[in-house]
Amino acid sequence: MQIQNDWLTNWFGQLVQVAGGQIGKLMGIFGLRRSRQSPPWGLMAVMLTLGLLGAIAWPGFTGQFEENIAANPSSETVELNLLMHVPEAEQWSGIVESFERENPNIKLNVIEGPSATNLIEDLHTSAFILGDSPYDLIYLDIAWVPKFAAAGWLMDLSKELTEEELDSFLPGDVDGGRYKGGLYRMPFRTDMGMLYYRKDLLEELNIDPPATFADLMSASKQLQEAGKTEWGYLWQGKQYEGLAAMVVEIFEGFGGFWVDPTTNVVGLDQPEAIAAVDFLVSAIDEGISPPGTTTYTETETLRFFRNGSAAFLRNWPYVWAEANKPDSPIRGKVGIVPMVHEPGQSSGACQGGWGLGINRFSDHPEEAIAAAKFFAREDIQKQFVMEHSYVASRKSLADDPDVTAKYPQYSQLVEILDSSPVLRPPIAQYAQASDILQRYLTAALTKSMTPEAAMTAAARETRSLLGTEET
Ligand code: GLC
């Protein structure tokens, strides 16, 4: 308890003193130019502090940290800290036990953080800015890698795996860990967006699974009119990272794009991207998607789909196991197709996924590397997949008889990713670019701006962030 309080007080004090200056430095790292009028660093420092304290005060976070510190391992034991979002932190308990059994001199503290990826990212960012991150291992969303690598917060792990070893992982997961020639993340699990549908309902009305946006809208309407479902299509519309992950699939389906990472060309104000946003707005307007969509994350959309309120859901692979649990009202009634697209365009599956990076300032780099390698092992990823229905980064598990017997859809998921991956722009300024897009999408979805005005403004801000010319 005492340690927890000291830790908090120290962190708070330091943060208030140095955050203003450090934010300036960080803006420099990401190539952000100061405007002529100097930004209010003091105010930003206070806002960052409040945000950080809000997240730290989150009961799961403090409770877990206290518990871990109270465990107070013996002096010969090396203690590694790993911050992880709920509910995955809890799901790791089986493989963490396996790790500690094989490595009795290392204790791995998994500290629970909030569920939204961007909130965990903020916690890491604040800790690194202070130069005082307590986390040895960083569980990295694919979307954070360029920023964390560019800022110099992570160890380059290139020498830890041979090219041959890297070949045994799904290529998108390996590429997602690379930045400017270095490798900053050991692949753990992959993620890809897809469309879940209610097989039973479509069969009842003799409707084929949708392939195009028009199919999706018309199937939803038919099912709603026949009284088979309350809502048609559920998706993540809240202003957070999940909104950006979802919308890249809609952009792709309309033939549009966000930022081309090789040229930094911004596509948000192109007709295809505007049409994509128009589609999302009209899904709500036409009552296909619920009016509350702008408050939904993955969790809420899964809850409504699972309780039988909707016919279609865009989400990640973990939904399969949730939908098929023994107590699920839709057990055995769910199918999967790639996300729909316009005729002549292709489906997009947002490439998500997580892996372990090492804090470059960790006091225990060797043990942290050993841990990252352990969780990249095939047998350990298999254990995790068998316990929870995620998709592993190890390619071979797609043909593993135990895995495919338990999850008949597993190989289909890997194929969906393989055939239609869409990346969020892998650029160092990604967090800011995502924030811009999320804000303007929210303006369009809540009708405070038209899709065209919102995307025009989002494109302008993104170009200014990237320092590229107006087109
Ligand atoms: C999943 C994805 C991750 C993405 C997040 C958005 O966790 O793996 O890449 O950023 O969802 O909510």
CSV table of C-alpha atoms and ligand atoms in Angstrom, one decimal:
chain,number,residue,atom,x,y,z
A,1,MET,CA,0.0,0.0,0.0
A,2,GLN,CA,2.8,2.4,1.0
A,3,ILE,CA,4.7,1.6,-2.1
A,4,GLN,CA,1.7,2.1,-4.2
A,5,ASN,CA,1.1,5.6,-2.7
A,6,ASP,CA,4.7,6.6,-3.0
A,7,TRP,CA,4.8,5.5,-6.6
A,8,LEU,CA,1.7,7.5,-7.4
A,9,THR,CA,2.8,10.6,-5.6
A,10,ASN,CA,6.3,10.5,-7.2
A,11,TRP,CA,4.8,10.0,-10.6
A,12,PHE,CA,2.3,12.8,-10.1
A,13,GLY,CA,4.9,15.3,-8.8
A,14,GLN,CA,7.4,14.6,-11.6
A,15,LEU,CA,4.7,14.6,-14.2
A,16,VAL,CA,3.5,18.1,-13.3
A,17,GLN,CA,7.1,19.4,-13.2
A,18,VAL,CA,8.3,18.0,-16.4
A,19,ALA,CA,5.4,17.1,-18.6
A,20,GLY,CA,5.2,20.6,-20.3
A,21,GLY,CA,8.8,20.4,-21.5
A,22,GLN,CA,8.6,16.8,-22.4
A,23,ILE,CA,5.5,17.2,-24.4
A,24,GLY,CA,7.4,19.7,-26.5
A,25,LYS,CA,10.2,17.2,-27.0
A,26,LEU,CA,7.8,14.5,-28.0
A,27,MET,CA,6.1,16.8,-30.5
A,28,GLY,CA,9.6,17.2,-31.9
A,29,ILE,CA,10.1,13.5,-32.2
A,30,PHE,CA,7.0,13.1,-34.2
A,31,GLY,CA,7.9,16.0,-36.5
A,32,LEU,CA,5.2,18.3,-35.3
A,33,ARG,CA,6.0,21.9,-35.9
A,34,ARG,CA,5.1,24.5,-33.3
A,35,SER,CA,2.7,27.0,-34.6
A,36,ARG,CA,3.7,30.7,-34.4
A,37,GLN,CA,1.6,31.0,-31.4
A,38,SER,CA,3.2,28.7,-28.9
A,39,PRO,CA,0.8,25.9,-27.7
A,40,PRO,CA,-0.3,26.0,-24.1
A,41,TRP,CA,2.2,23.4,-22.8
A,42,GLY,CA,1.2,24.1,-19.2
A,43,LEU,CA,-2.5,23.4,-19.9
A,44,MET,CA,-1.6,20.3,-21.9
A,45,ALA,CA,0.6,19.1,-19.0
A,46,VAL,CA,-2.3,19.4,-16.6
A,47,MET,CA,-4.7,17.7,-19.1
A,48,LEU,CA,-2.2,14.8,-19.6
A,49,THR,CA,-1.8,14.5,-15.8
A,50,LEU,CA,-5.6,14.4,-15.2
A,51,GLY,CA,-6.0,11.8,-18.0
A,52,LEU,CA,-3.2,9.7,-16.5
A,53,LEU,CA,-4.5,9.9,-13.0
A,54,GLY,CA,-8.0,9.0,-14.3
A,55,ALA,CA,-6.6,5.9,-15.9
A,56,ILE,CA,-4.4,5.0,-12.9
A,57,ALA,CA,-7.4,5.5,-10.6
A,58,TRP,CA,-9.2,2.9,-12.6
A,59,PRO,CA,-9.9,0.1,-10.0
A,60,GLY,CA,-8.6,-2.8,-12.0
A,61,PHE,CA,-5.3,-0.9,-12.5
A,62,THR,CA,-4.6,0.1,-8.9
A,63,GLY,CA,-5.9,-3.1,-7.4
A,64,GLN,CA,-3.8,-5.3,-9.5
A,65,PHE,CA,-0.7,-3.2,-9.0
A,66,GLU,CA,-1.0,-3.3,-5.3
A,67,GLU,CA,-1.6,-7.0,-5.3
A,68,ASN,CA,1.6,-7.5,-7.4
A,69,ILE,CA,3.7,-5.3,-5.2
A,70,ALA,CA,2.4,-7.0,-2.1
A,71,ALA,CA,3.6,-10.3,-3.5
A,72,ASN,CA,7.1,-9.0,-2.9
A,73,PRO,CA,9.2,-11.7,-4.5
A,74,SER,CA,12.5,-12.8,-3.0
A,75,SER,CA,15.7,-10.9,-3.9
A,76,GLU,CA,16.9,-13.6,-6.2
A,77,THR,CA,13.8,-13.5,-8.2
A,78,VAL,CA,13.7,-11.0,-11.1
A,79,GLU,CA,10.4,-9.3,-11.4
A,80,LEU,CA,9.1,-8.2,-14.9
A,81,ASN,CA,6.1,-6.0,-15.3
A,82,LEU,CA,3.7,-6.2,-18.2
A,83,LEU,CA,0.7,-3.9,-18.6
A,84,MET,CA,-2.3,-5.4,-20.4
A,85,HIS,CA,-5.9,-4.5,-21.3
A,86,VAL,CA,-8.8,-6.3,-19.8
A,87,PRO,CA,-10.1,-8.9,-20.5
A,88,GLU,CA,-6.9,-10.3,-22.0
A,89,ALA,CA,-4.8,-9.7,-18.8
A,90,GLU,CA,-6.9,-12.4,-17.1
A,91,GLN,CA,-6.8,-14.7,-20.2
A,92,TRP,CA,-3.0,-14.7,-20.0
A,93,SER,CA,-3.0,-16.4,-16.6
A,94,GLY,CA,-2.5,-20.0,-18.1
A,95,ILE,CA,0.5,-19.1,-20.2
A,96,VAL,CA,2.0,-16.9,-17.5
A,97,GLU,CA,1.8,-19.9,-15.2
A,98,SER,CA,3.6,-22.0,-17.8
A,99,PHE,CA,6.3,-19.3,-18.1
A,100,GLU,CA,6.8,-19.1,-14.4
A,101,ARG,CA,7.0,-22.9,-14.0
A,102,GLU,CA,9.8,-23.0,-16.6
A,103,ASN,CA,11.5,-19.9,-15.3
A,104,PRO,CA,11.2,-20.1,-11.5
A,105,ASN,CA,13.6,-17.2,-11.1
A,106,ILE,CA,11.4,-14.8,-13.0
A,107,LYS,CA,8.1,-13.4,-11.7
A,108,LEU,CA,5.9,-11.9,-14.4
A,109,ASN,CA,3.4,-9.3,-13.1
A,110,VAL,CA,0.6,-8.8,-15.4
A,111,ILE,CA,-1.0,-5.5,-14.5
A,112,GLU,CA,-4.5,-4.9,-15.7
A,113,GLY,CA,-5.3,-1.7,-17.7
A,114,PRO,CA,-8.4,-0.3,-19.3
A,115,SER,CA,-9.8,-2.2,-22.3
A,116,ALA,CA,-9.4,0.5,-25.1
A,117,THR,CA,-6.1,0.2,-26.8
A,118,ASN,CA,-5.6,3.9,-27.1
A,119,LEU,CA,-6.0,4.3,-23.3
A,120,ILE,CA,-3.2,1.8,-22.7
A,121,GLU,CA,-1.1,3.5,-25.3
A,122,ASP,CA,-1.6,6.8,-23.4
A,123,LEU,CA,-0.4,5.2,-20.1
A,124,HIS,CA,2.7,3.9,-21.8
A,125,THR,CA,3.3,7.2,-23.5
A,126,SER,CA,3.0,9.2,-20.3
A,127,ALA,CA,5.4,6.7,-18.5
A,128,PHE,CA,8.0,6.9,-21.3
A,129,ILE,CA,7.8,10.7,-21.4
A,130,LEU,CA,8.7,10.8,-17.8
A,131,GLY,CA,11.6,8.5,-18.4
A,132,ASP,CA,10.3,6.3,-15.7
A,133,SER,CA,8.3,3.4,-17.3
A,134,PRO,CA,7.8,0.6,-14.8
A,135,TYR,CA,7.0,-1.9,-17.6
A,136,ASP,CA,9.8,-4.2,-18.8
A,137,LEU,CA,7.6,-5.8,-21.5
A,138,ILE,CA,5.3,-3.8,-23.7
A,139,TYR,CA,2.3,-5.6,-25.1
A,140,LEU,CA,2.1,-3.7,-28.4
A,141,ASP,CA,-0.9,-3.2,-30.6
A,142,ILE,CA,0.3,-3.3,-34.2
A,143,ALA,CA,-0.9,0.3,-34.5
A,144,TRP,CA,1.6,1.6,-32.0
A,145,VAL,CA,4.8,0.1,-33.3
A,146,PRO,CA,6.1,2.9,-35.6
A,147,LYS,CA,5.5,5.6,-32.9
A,148,PHE,CA,7.2,3.7,-30.1
A,149,ALA,CA,10.1,2.6,-32.3
A,150,ALA,CA,10.6,6.1,-33.7
A,151,ALA,CA,10.6,7.5,-30.2
A,152,GLY,CA,13.4,5.1,-29.2
A,153,TRP,CA,11.4,3.5,-26.4
A,154,LEU,CA,11.9,-0.1,-27.6
A,155,MET,CA,14.8,-2.5,-28.1
A,156,ASP,CA,15.6,-3.6,-31.6
A,157,LEU,CA,15.0,-7.4,-31.5
A,158,SER,CA,16.4,-8.1,-35.0
A,159,LYS,CA,19.2,-10.2,-33.7
A,160,GLU,CA,16.9,-12.4,-31.5
A,161,LEU,CA,15.2,-14.2,-34.4
A,162,THR,CA,16.7,-15.6,-37.6
A,163,GLU,CA,14.9,-14.9,-41.0
A,164,GLU,CA,14.0,-18.6,-41.0
A,165,GLU,CA,12.3,-18.3,-37.6
A,166,LEU,CA,10.5,-15.1,-38.7
A,167,ASP,CA,9.2,-17.1,-41.7
A,168,SER,CA,7.2,-19.3,-39.3
A,169,PHE,CA,5.0,-16.3,-38.4
A,170,LEU,CA,2.2,-14.8,-40.4
A,171,PRO,CA,3.9,-12.1,-42.6
A,172,GLY,CA,1.6,-9.3,-41.6
A,173,ASP,CA,2.5,-9.8,-37.9
A,174,VAL,CA,6.2,-9.7,-38.6
A,175,ASP,CA,5.9,-6.7,-40.9
A,176,GLY,CA,3.8,-5.0,-38.3
A,177,GLY,CA,6.7,-5.3,-35.8
A,178,ARG,CA,9.2,-3.7,-38.2
A,179,TYR,CA,10.2,-0.1,-38.4
A,180,LYS,CA,13.0,1.4,-40.6
A,181,GLY,CA,14.9,-1.9,-40.8
A,182,GLY,CA,14.5,-2.9,-37.1
A,183,LEU,CA,12.2,-5.4,-35.5
A,184,TYR,CA,10.5,-4.1,-32.4
A,185,ARG,CA,7.9,-6.6,-31.6
A,186,MET,CA,7.8,-10.4,-31.2
A,187,PRO,CA,4.6,-11.6,-32.8
A,188,PHE,CA,2.1,-13.1,-30.4
A,189,ARG,CA,-1.4,-13.1,-31.9
A,190,THR,CA,-3.0,-11.7,-35.0
A,191,ASP,CA,-6.3,-10.0,-35.5
A,192,MET,CA,-8.5,-9.3,-38.5
A,193,GLY,CA,-11.9,-7.6,-38.9
A,194,MET,CA,-14.7,-9.7,-40.5
A,195,LEU,CA,-18.4,-9.9,-40.8
A,196,TYR,CA,-20.4,-12.3,-38.6
A,197,TYR,CA,-23.9,-13.2,-39.6
A,198,ARG,CA,-26.8,-15.1,-38.3
A,199,LYS,CA,-26.9,-18.3,-40.5
A,200,ASP,CA,-30.2,-19.4,-39.1
A,201,LEU,CA,-32.0,-16.1,-39.9
A,202,LEU,CA,-30.6,-15.9,-43.5
A,203,GLU,CA,-31.6,-19.5,-44.1
A,204,GLU,CA,-35.1,-18.9,-42.9
A,205,LEU,CA,-35.6,-16.2,-45.5
A,206,ASN,CA,-33.5,-17.9,-48.1
A,207,ILE,CA,-31.0,-15.0,-48.3
A,208,ASP,CA,-27.4,-15.6,-49.3
A,209,PRO,CA,-24.6,-14.2,-47.1
A,210,PRO,CA,-23.9,-10.6,-48.3
A,211,ALA,CA,-21.0,-9.8,-50.6
A,212,THR,CA,-21.7,-6.1,-51.3
A,213,PHE,CA,-22.8,-3.1,-49.2
A,214,ALA,CA,-26.1,-3.2,-51.0
A,215,ASP,CA,-26.6,-6.9,-50.1
A,216,LEU,CA,-25.9,-6.1,-46.5
A,217,MET,CA,-28.4,-3.3,-46.4
A,218,SER,CA,-31.1,-5.2,-48.2
A,219,ALA,CA,-30.7,-8.4,-46.2
A,220,SER,CA,-30.9,-6.3,-43.0
A,221,LYS,CA,-34.1,-4.6,-44.2
A,222,GLN,CA,-35.7,-7.9,-45.2
A,223,LEU,CA,-34.9,-9.5,-41.9
A,224,GLN,CA,-36.1,-6.5,-40.0
A,225,GLU,CA,-39.4,-6.2,-42.0
A,226,ALA,CA,-40.0,-9.9,-41.4
A,227,GLY,CA,-39.6,-9.3,-37.7
A,228,LYS,CA,-36.6,-11.7,-37.5
A,229,THR,CA,-34.2,-9.1,-36.0
A,230,GLU,CA,-34.4,-5.7,-34.3
A,231,TRP,CA,-31.2,-4.4,-35.9
A,232,GLY,CA,-29.4,-5.2,-39.1
A,233,TYR,CA,-25.7,-4.4,-38.9
A,234,LEU,CA,-23.6,-3.6,-35.8
A,235,TRP,CA,-20.2,-1.9,-35.9
A,236,GLN,CA,-17.9,0.1,-33.6
A,237,GLY,CA,-18.9,3.8,-33.9
A,238,LYS,CA,-17.5,5.3,-30.7
A,239,GLN,CA,-14.7,7.8,-30.9
A,240,TYR,CA,-11.7,5.6,-30.1
A,241,GLU,CA,-9.2,3.4,-31.9
A,242,GLY,CA,-11.7,0.7,-32.8
A,243,LEU,CA,-13.5,3.3,-35.0
A,244,ALA,CA,-10.4,3.8,-37.1
A,245,ALA,CA,-9.8,0.0,-37.4
A,246,MET,CA,-13.4,-0.5,-38.5
A,247,VAL,CA,-13.5,2.4,-41.1
A,248,VAL,CA,-10.4,1.3,-43.0
A,249,GLU,CA,-12.4,-1.8,-44.1
A,250,ILE,CA,-15.2,0.4,-45.3
A,251,PHE,CA,-12.7,2.7,-47.2
A,252,GLU,CA,-11.2,-0.4,-48.8
A,253,GLY,CA,-14.6,-1.8,-49.8
A,254,PHE,CA,-15.3,1.5,-51.6
A,255,GLY,CA,-11.9,1.6,-53.2
A,256,GLY,CA,-10.6,4.4,-51.0
A,257,PHE,CA,-7.7,4.8,-48.6
A,258,TRP,CA,-6.6,6.9,-45.6
A,259,VAL,CA,-2.9,7.6,-46.0
A,260,ASP,CA,-0.5,5.9,-48.4
A,261,PRO,CA,2.5,5.3,-46.2
A,262,THR,CA,5.0,5.3,-49.1
A,263,THR,CA,4.0,8.7,-50.4
A,264,ASN,CA,2.2,10.2,-47.5
A,265,VAL,CA,-0.7,11.0,-49.9
A,266,VAL,CA,-3.9,11.5,-47.9
A,267,GLY,CA,-7.1,10.0,-49.4
A,268,LEU,CA,-9.7,11.0,-46.9
A,269,ASP,CA,-11.3,13.7,-49.1
A,270,GLN,CA,-11.4,11.5,-52.2
A,271,PRO,CA,-14.9,10.5,-53.4
A,272,GLU,CA,-14.4,6.9,-52.4
A,273,ALA,CA,-13.6,7.7,-48.7
A,274,ILE,CA,-16.5,10.2,-48.6
A,275,ALA,CA,-18.9,7.5,-50.0
A,276,ALA,CA,-17.7,5.2,-47.3
A,277,VAL,CA,-18.6,7.6,-44.6
A,278,ASP,CA,-21.9,8.3,-46.4
A,279,PHE,CA,-22.6,4.6,-46.1
A,280,LEU,CA,-22.0,4.5,-42.4
A,281,VAL,CA,-24.2,7.6,-41.8
A,282,SER,CA,-27.0,6.1,-43.9
A,283,ALA,CA,-26.8,2.8,-42.1
A,284,ILE,CA,-27.8,4.7,-38.9
A,285,ASP,CA,-30.3,7.0,-40.7
A,286,GLU,CA,-32.1,4.0,-42.2
A,287,GLY,CA,-32.4,2.2,-38.9
A,288,ILE,CA,-30.2,-0.7,-40.1
A,289,SER,CA,-27.6,0.2,-37.3
A,290,PRO,CA,-28.9,1.4,-33.9
A,291,PRO,CA,-28.8,5.2,-33.1
A,292,GLY,CA,-26.5,4.3,-30.2
A,293,THR,CA,-23.8,3.1,-32.6
A,294,THR,CA,-21.7,6.2,-31.9
A,295,THR,CA,-21.2,4.9,-28.3
A,296,TYR,CA,-20.4,1.3,-29.1
A,297,THR,CA,-17.0,-0.4,-28.8
A,298,GLU,CA,-16.3,-4.1,-29.6
A,299,THR,CA,-17.8,-5.0,-26.2
A,300,GLU,CA,-21.3,-3.5,-26.7
A,301,THR,CA,-21.6,-4.7,-30.3
A,302,LEU,CA,-20.8,-8.2,-29.2
A,303,ARG,CA,-23.3,-8.0,-26.4
A,304,PHE,CA,-26.1,-7.0,-28.7
A,305,PHE,CA,-25.2,-9.6,-31.3
A,306,ARG,CA,-24.9,-12.3,-28.7
A,307,ASN,CA,-28.3,-11.6,-27.2
A,308,GLY,CA,-29.9,-11.9,-30.6
A,309,SER,CA,-30.6,-8.3,-31.3
A,310,ALA,CA,-28.9,-8.1,-34.7
A,311,ALA,CA,-28.2,-10.1,-37.8
A,312,PHE,CA,-24.7,-8.8,-38.8
A,313,LEU,CA,-21.7,-7.8,-36.7
A,314,ARG,CA,-18.3,-6.4,-37.8
A,315,ASN,CA,-15.8,-7.6,-35.2
A,316,TRP,CA,-12.5,-9.6,-34.5
A,317,PRO,CA,-11.9,-13.4,-34.2
A,318,TYR,CA,-12.5,-13.7,-30.4
A,319,VAL,CA,-16.2,-13.2,-31.1
A,320,TRP,CA,-16.5,-16.7,-32.5
A,321,ALA,CA,-15.9,-18.4,-29.1
A,322,GLU,CA,-18.0,-15.9,-27.3
A,323,ALA,CA,-20.9,-16.4,-29.7
A,324,ASN,CA,-20.6,-20.2,-29.3
A,325,LYS,CA,-20.3,-20.5,-25.6
A,326,PRO,CA,-22.7,-23.0,-24.0
A,327,ASP,CA,-24.8,-20.2,-22.5
A,328,SER,CA,-24.9,-18.1,-25.7
A,329,PRO,CA,-28.4,-17.7,-27.2
A,330,ILE,CA,-26.8,-17.7,-30.7
A,331,ARG,CA,-24.6,-20.8,-30.2
A,332,GLY,CA,-24.2,-22.7,-33.5
A,333,LYS,CA,-26.1,-20.1,-35.4
A,334,VAL,CA,-23.2,-17.9,-36.6
A,335,GLY,CA,-21.3,-17.7,-39.9
A,336,ILE,CA,-18.4,-15.6,-41.1
A,337,VAL,CA,-17.7,-13.8,-44.4
A,338,PRO,CA,-15.1,-11.2,-45.3
A,339,MET,CA,-16.3,-7.7,-44.9
A,340,VAL,CA,-18.6,-6.6,-47.8
A,341,HIS,CA,-17.5,-4.2,-50.7
A,342,GLU,CA,-18.8,-2.3,-53.6
A,343,PRO,CA,-19.1,-4.3,-56.9
A,344,GLY,CA,-15.7,-4.4,-58.6
A,345,GLN,CA,-13.9,-3.5,-55.3
A,346,SER,CA,-12.4,-5.9,-52.8
A,347,SER,CA,-13.0,-6.8,-49.1
A,348,GLY,CA,-10.8,-5.3,-46.5
A,349,ALA,CA,-9.8,-7.0,-43.2
A,350,CYS,CA,-8.2,-4.6,-40.9
A,351,GLN,CA,-4.9,-6.1,-39.8
A,352,GLY,CA,-4.8,-5.9,-36.0
A,353,GLY,CA,-2.8,-7.9,-33.5
A,354,TRP,CA,-0.5,-7.9,-30.6
A,355,GLY,CA,3.1,-8.8,-29.7
A,356,LEU,CA,5.7,-8.2,-27.1
A,357,GLY,CA,8.3,-5.4,-27.3
A,358,ILE,CA,11.0,-4.7,-24.7
A,359,ASN,CA,11.4,-1.4,-22.9
A,360,ARG,CA,14.8,-0.1,-23.9
A,361,PHE,CA,15.3,1.2,-20.4
A,362,SER,CA,14.3,-2.1,-18.6
A,363,ASP,CA,16.6,-3.1,-15.8
A,364,HIS,CA,16.1,-6.8,-16.8
A,365,PRO,CA,16.5,-6.9,-20.6
A,366,GLU,CA,17.8,-10.5,-20.7
A,367,GLU,CA,14.8,-11.8,-18.8
A,368,ALA,CA,12.4,-9.7,-20.8
A,369,ILE,CA,13.8,-11.0,-24.0
A,370,ALA,CA,13.5,-14.6,-22.7
A,371,ALA,CA,9.9,-13.9,-21.8
A,372,ALA,CA,9.1,-12.4,-25.3
A,373,LYS,CA,10.6,-15.4,-26.9
A,374,PHE,CA,8.7,-17.8,-24.7
A,375,PHE,CA,5.4,-16.3,-25.7
A,376,ALA,CA,6.4,-16.4,-29.4
A,377,ARG,CA,6.8,-20.2,-29.1
A,378,GLU,CA,4.4,-22.4,-31.0
A,379,ASP,CA,3.4,-24.6,-28.1
A,380,ILE,CA,2.7,-21.5,-25.9
A,381,GLN,CA,0.6,-19.8,-28.6
A,382,LYS,CA,-1.3,-23.1,-29.1
A,383,GLN,CA,-2.0,-23.2,-25.4
A,384,PHE,CA,-3.4,-19.7,-25.5
A,385,VAL,CA,-5.5,-20.3,-28.7
A,386,MET,CA,-6.9,-23.5,-27.2
A,387,GLU,CA,-7.8,-21.7,-24.0
A,388,HIS,CA,-9.3,-18.6,-25.8
A,389,SER,CA,-10.3,-18.3,-29.4
A,390,TYR,CA,-7.7,-15.9,-30.7
A,391,VAL,CA,-5.7,-16.4,-33.8
A,392,ALA,CA,-2.0,-17.0,-33.2
A,393,SER,CA,0.9,-15.5,-35.1
A,394,ARG,CA,2.4,-18.9,-35.7
A,395,LYS,CA,1.4,-20.0,-39.2
A,396,SER,CA,1.5,-23.7,-38.4
A,397,LEU,CA,-1.5,-23.5,-36.0
A,398,ALA,CA,-3.8,-23.0,-38.9
A,399,ASP,CA,-3.2,-26.7,-39.8
A,400,ASP,CA,-2.9,-28.0,-36.3
A,401,PRO,CA,-5.5,-30.8,-35.8
A,402,ASP,CA,-6.3,-29.9,-32.2
A,403,VAL,CA,-6.9,-26.2,-33.1
A,404,THR,CA,-9.0,-26.9,-36.2
A,405,ALA,CA,-11.0,-29.6,-34.3
A,406,LYS,CA,-11.9,-27.1,-31.6
A,407,TYR,CA,-12.3,-24.1,-34.0
A,408,PRO,CA,-13.6,-25.2,-37.4
A,409,GLN,CA,-13.5,-21.6,-38.6
A,410,TYR,CA,-9.8,-21.1,-37.7
A,411,SER,CA,-8.2,-21.7,-41.2
A,412,GLN,CA,-11.0,-19.5,-42.8
A,413,LEU,CA,-10.0,-16.6,-40.5
A,414,VAL,CA,-6.3,-16.9,-41.5
A,415,GLU,CA,-7.4,-17.0,-45.2
A,416,ILE,CA,-9.5,-13.9,-44.8
A,417,LEU,CA,-6.5,-12.0,-43.4
A,418,ASP,CA,-4.2,-13.5,-46.0
A,419,SER,CA,-6.4,-12.5,-48.9
A,420,SER,CA,-7.5,-9.0,-47.9
A,421,PRO,CA,-5.3,-7.3,-45.3
A,422,VAL,CA,-5.7,-3.6,-44.8
A,423,LEU,CA,-3.3,-1.7,-42.7
A,424,ARG,CA,-3.8,1.4,-40.7
A,425,PRO,CA,-1.1,3.8,-41.9
A,426,PRO,CA,2.2,2.5,-40.3
A,427,ILE,CA,3.6,6.0,-39.7
A,428,ALA,CA,5.3,7.5,-36.6
A,429,GLN,CA,2.5,10.1,-36.3
A,430,TYR,CA,-0.2,7.4,-36.4
A,431,ALA,CA,-1.7,8.2,-33.0
A,432,GLN,CA,-2.4,11.8,-34.0
A,433,ALA,CA,-3.6,10.8,-37.5
A,434,SER,CA,-6.0,8.4,-35.9
A,435,ASP,CA,-7.2,11.0,-33.5
A,436,ILE,CA,-8.0,13.4,-36.4
A,437,LEU,CA,-9.9,10.8,-38.3
A,438,GLN,CA,-11.9,9.7,-35.2
A,439,ARG,CA,-12.9,13.3,-34.4
A,440,TYR,CA,-14.1,14.1,-37.9
A,441,LEU,CA,-15.9,10.7,-38.3
A,442,THR,CA,-17.7,11.4,-35.1
A,443,ALA,CA,-18.7,14.8,-36.4
A,444,ALA,CA,-20.2,13.1,-39.5
A,445,LEU,CA,-21.8,10.3,-37.6
A,446,THR,CA,-23.5,12.6,-35.1
A,447,LYS,CA,-24.5,14.9,-38.0
A,448,SER,CA,-22.6,18.0,-36.8
A,449,MET,CA,-20.9,18.0,-40.2
A,450,THR,CA,-21.7,16.4,-43.6
A,451,PRO,CA,-19.5,13.5,-44.6
A,452,GLU,CA,-17.9,15.6,-47.3
A,453,ALA,CA,-17.2,18.6,-45.0
A,454,ALA,CA,-15.9,16.3,-42.3
A,455,MET,CA,-13.6,14.3,-44.6
A,456,THR,CA,-12.3,17.5,-46.3
A,457,ALA,CA,-11.4,18.9,-42.9
A,458,ALA,CA,-9.9,15.6,-41.7
A,459,ALA,CA,-7.7,15.4,-44.9
A,460,ARG,CA,-6.5,19.0,-44.4
A,461,GLU,CA,-5.5,18.4,-40.8
A,462,THR,CA,-3.8,15.1,-41.7
A,463,ARG,CA,-1.8,16.8,-44.4
A,464,SER,CA,-0.7,19.5,-42.0
A,465,LEU,CA,0.3,16.8,-39.5
A,466,LEU,CA,2.3,15.0,-42.2
A,467,GLY,CA,3.7,18.2,-43.6
A,468,THR,CA,2.4,17.4,-47.1
A,469,GLU,CA,1.0,19.9,-49.6
A,470,GLU,CA,-2.7,20.5,-50.1
A,471,THR,CA,-3.9,18.8,-53.3
B,1,GLC,C1,-8.0,-5.1,-31.6
B,1,GLC,C2,-6.9,-5.1,-32.6
B,1,GLC,C3,-6.1,-3.9,-32.5
B,1,GLC,C4,-7.0,-2.7,-32.6
B,1,GLC,C5,-8.1,-2.7,-31.6
B,1,GLC,C6,-9.1,-1.6,-31.8
B,1,GLC,O1,-7.5,-5.3,-30.3
B,1,GLC,O2,-6.0,-6.2,-32.5
B,1,GLC,O3,-5.1,-3.8,-33.5
B,1,GLC,O4,-6.2,-1.5,-32.5
B,1,GLC,O5,-8.8,-3.9,-31.7
B,1,GLC,O6,-10.1,-1.6,-30.8
